[in-house]
XYZ file of C-alpha atoms in Angstrom:
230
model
C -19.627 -9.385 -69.469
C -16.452 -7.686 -68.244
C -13.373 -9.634 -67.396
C -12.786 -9.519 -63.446
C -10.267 -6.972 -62.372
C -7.956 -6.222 -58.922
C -5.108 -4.426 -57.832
C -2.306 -5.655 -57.811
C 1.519 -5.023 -57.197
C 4.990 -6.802 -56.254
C 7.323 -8.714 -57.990
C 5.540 -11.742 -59.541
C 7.047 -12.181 -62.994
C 3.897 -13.637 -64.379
C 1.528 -10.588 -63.735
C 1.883 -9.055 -67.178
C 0.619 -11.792 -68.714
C -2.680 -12.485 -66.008
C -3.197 -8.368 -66.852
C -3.251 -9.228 -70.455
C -6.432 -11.229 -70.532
C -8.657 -8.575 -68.890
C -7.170 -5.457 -70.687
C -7.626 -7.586 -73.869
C -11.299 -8.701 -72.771
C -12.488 -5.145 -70.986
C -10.589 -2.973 -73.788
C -14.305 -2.368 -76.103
C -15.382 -1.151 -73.083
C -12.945 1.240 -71.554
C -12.345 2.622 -74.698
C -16.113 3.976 -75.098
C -15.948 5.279 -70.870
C -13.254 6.738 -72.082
C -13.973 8.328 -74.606
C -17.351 9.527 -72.987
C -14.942 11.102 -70.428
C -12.954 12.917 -72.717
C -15.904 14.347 -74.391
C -16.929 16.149 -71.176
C -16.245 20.023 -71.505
C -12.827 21.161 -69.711
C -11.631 17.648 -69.322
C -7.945 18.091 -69.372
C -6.963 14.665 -67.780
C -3.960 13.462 -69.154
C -4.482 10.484 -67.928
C -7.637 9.398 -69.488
C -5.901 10.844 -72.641
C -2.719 8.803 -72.761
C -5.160 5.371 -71.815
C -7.150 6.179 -74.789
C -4.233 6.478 -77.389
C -2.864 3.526 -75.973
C -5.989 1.388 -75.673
C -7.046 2.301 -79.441
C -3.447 1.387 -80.900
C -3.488 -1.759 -82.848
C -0.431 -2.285 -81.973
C -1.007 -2.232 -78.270
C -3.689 -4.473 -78.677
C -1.469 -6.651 -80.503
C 0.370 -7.083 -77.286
C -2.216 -7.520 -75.145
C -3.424 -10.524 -77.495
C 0.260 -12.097 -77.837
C 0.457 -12.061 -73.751
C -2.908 -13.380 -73.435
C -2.741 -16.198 -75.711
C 0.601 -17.327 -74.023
C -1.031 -16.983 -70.289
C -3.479 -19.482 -71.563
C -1.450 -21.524 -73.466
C 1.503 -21.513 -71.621
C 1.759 -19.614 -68.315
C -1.566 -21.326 -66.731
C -0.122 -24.776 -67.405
C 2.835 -24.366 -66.331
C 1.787 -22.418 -63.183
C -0.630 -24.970 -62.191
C 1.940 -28.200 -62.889
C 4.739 -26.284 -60.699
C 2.418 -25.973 -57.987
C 0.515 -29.481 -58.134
C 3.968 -31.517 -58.628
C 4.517 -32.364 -55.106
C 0.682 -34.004 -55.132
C 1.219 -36.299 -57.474
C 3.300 -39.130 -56.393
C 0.487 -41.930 -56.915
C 0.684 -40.924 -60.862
C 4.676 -41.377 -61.106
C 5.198 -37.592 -61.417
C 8.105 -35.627 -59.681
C 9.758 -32.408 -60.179
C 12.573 -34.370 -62.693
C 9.041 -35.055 -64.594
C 7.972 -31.470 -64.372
C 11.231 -30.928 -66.756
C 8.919 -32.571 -69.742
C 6.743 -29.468 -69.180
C 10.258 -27.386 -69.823
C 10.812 -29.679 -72.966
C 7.485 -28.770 -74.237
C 7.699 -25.281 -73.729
C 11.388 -24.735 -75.292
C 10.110 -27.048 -78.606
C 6.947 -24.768 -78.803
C 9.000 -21.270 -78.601
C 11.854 -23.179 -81.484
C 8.618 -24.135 -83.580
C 7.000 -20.792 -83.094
C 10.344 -19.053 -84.317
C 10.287 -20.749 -87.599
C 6.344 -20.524 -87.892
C 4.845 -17.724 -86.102
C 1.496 -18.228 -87.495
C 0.842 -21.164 -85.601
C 0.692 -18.673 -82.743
C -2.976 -18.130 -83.880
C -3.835 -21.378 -84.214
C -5.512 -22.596 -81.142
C -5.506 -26.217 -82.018
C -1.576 -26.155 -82.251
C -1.017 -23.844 -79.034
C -3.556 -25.217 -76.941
C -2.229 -28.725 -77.503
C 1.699 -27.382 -76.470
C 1.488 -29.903 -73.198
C -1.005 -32.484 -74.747
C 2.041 -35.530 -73.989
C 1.764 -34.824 -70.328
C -2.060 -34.396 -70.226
C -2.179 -38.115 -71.261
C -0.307 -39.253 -68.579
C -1.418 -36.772 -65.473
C -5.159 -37.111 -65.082
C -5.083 -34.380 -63.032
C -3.860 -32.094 -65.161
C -6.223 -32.433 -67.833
C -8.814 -31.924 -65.274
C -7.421 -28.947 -64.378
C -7.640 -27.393 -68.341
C -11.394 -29.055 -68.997
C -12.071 -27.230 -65.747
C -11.202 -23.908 -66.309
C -12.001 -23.294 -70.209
C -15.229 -25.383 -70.075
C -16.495 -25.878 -66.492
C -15.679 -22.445 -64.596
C -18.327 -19.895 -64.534
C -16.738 -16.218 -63.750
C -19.532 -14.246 -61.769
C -18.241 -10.351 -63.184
C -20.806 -7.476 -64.450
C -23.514 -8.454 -66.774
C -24.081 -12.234 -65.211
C -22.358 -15.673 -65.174
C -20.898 -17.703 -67.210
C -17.683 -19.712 -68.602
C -15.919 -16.503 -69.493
C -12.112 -18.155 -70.040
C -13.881 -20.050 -73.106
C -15.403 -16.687 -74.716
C -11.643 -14.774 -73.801
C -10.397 -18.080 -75.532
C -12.307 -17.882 -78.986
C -12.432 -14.202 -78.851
C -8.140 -14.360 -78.791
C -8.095 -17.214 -81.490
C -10.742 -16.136 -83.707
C -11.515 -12.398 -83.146
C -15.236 -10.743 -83.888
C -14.013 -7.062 -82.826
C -12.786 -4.984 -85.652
C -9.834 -3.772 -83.569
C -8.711 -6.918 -82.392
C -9.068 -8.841 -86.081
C -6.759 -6.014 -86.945
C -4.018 -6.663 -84.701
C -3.818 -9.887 -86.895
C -0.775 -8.154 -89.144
C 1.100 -7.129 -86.080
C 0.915 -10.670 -84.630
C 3.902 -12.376 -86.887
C 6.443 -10.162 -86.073
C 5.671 -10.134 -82.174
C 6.003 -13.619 -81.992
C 9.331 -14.184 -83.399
C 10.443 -11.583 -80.445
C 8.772 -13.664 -77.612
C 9.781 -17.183 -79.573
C 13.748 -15.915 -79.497
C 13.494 -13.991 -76.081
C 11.760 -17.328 -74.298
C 14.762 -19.807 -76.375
C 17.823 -17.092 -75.147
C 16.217 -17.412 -71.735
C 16.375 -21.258 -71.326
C 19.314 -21.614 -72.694
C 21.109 -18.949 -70.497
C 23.715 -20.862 -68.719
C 23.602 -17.739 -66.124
C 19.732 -18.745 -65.308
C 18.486 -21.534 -63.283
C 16.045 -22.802 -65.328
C 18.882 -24.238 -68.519
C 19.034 -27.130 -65.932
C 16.053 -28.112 -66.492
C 15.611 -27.759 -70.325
C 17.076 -31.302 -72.105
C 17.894 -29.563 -75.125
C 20.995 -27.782 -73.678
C 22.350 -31.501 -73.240
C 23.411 -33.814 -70.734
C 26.356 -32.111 -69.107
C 23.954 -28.493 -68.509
C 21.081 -30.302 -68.031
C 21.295 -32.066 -64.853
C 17.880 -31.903 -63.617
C 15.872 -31.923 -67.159
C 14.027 -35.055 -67.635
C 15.686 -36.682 -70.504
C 19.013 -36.405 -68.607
C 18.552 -36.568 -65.074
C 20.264 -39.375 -63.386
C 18.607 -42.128 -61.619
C 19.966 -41.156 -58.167
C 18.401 -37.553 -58.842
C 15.430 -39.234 -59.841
């Protein structure tokens, strides 16, 4: 089955990563159109060309893994509990509660810098938000739903293709993507460090949020919000 694909364009921050997961799933199979392409007699398309070299880089597919696993792990989550968090009143949950889901995040990318091999293990990264899943019905829901309910209608039939991306990124069967294991490490201690400069940046909205940066920063994080902000 191929991984859906669309156009798309604008400024949303988060469309690297959603690109990730079908240029990670679809890759086998560009690669061999491609390479049927360039095959052809007087097929001078630099295009194609570049696609290829990129596309058959371990490297490259190291990145495409890296982004995928944190668009599952990660960016979904957190997408889907920023947009939900006005619903939820009835389960005690507000946007100074959404600031736990900051707290998990910032203690997964400080773990992650001191362990980057727990990137690859989906037990640890899958269970980054597993506090708040205990307490938000809903939002466990949400994750059973999509990695074990949702079939994907794409070429070659139906099924629940967000758990095949899912093993396929934590336990590889394709010889190029079990090689982009020894590129994996080094990646991750750039995203860990990149995603902890970020939250603490006093010059970005989000520090406010993050309870490690303490109580006098963070004003609307969860552990140090006052009651009358609450």
């Amino acid at each position: 089955m191929l991984f859906h694909v669309e156009r798309s364009g604008g400024g949303r921050q988060d469309l690297a990563l959603m690109a990730s997961l079908p240029i990670y799933w679809n890759r086998e199979w560009c690669v061999q159109f491609l390479d049927e392409q360039l095959r052809a007699p007087g097929n001078e398309n630099i295009l194609q060309k570049n696609l290829f070299t990129i596309l058959t880089s371990s490297e490259m597919v190291a990145v495409t893994r890296l982004l995928a696993i944190y668009h599952i792990a990660i960016g979904m989550p957190l997408r889907y509990l920023t947009g939900k968090t006005h619903e939820w009143k009835e389960h005690d949950w507000g946007v100074v509660e959404l600031g736990r889901a900051f707290d998990c995040w910032y203690n997964a990318m400080v773990h992650l810098k001191d362990n980057p091999g727990d990137y690859l293990d989906e037990e640890y990264m899958m269970s980054i938000f597993n506090d708040i899943k205990e307490d938000l019905p809903p939002f466990e829901d949400y994750l059973d739903h999509m990695f074990t309910e949702k079939k994907t209608t794409s070429i070659g039939g139906k099924e629940v293709l967000m758990s095949k991306l899912r093993d396929e990124l934590f336990s590889p069967e394709q010889d190029a993507n079990m090689s982009s294991t020894e590129h994996m490490s080094g990646l991750v201690k750039v995203i860990a460090e990149i995603g902890i400069k970020e939250m603490t940046d006093t010059n970005k909205a989000i520090h406010r949020y993050v309870s490690a940066n303490g109580p006098e920063l963070a004003i609307y994080s969860h552990k140090h919000a006052s009651q009358e902000r609450r």
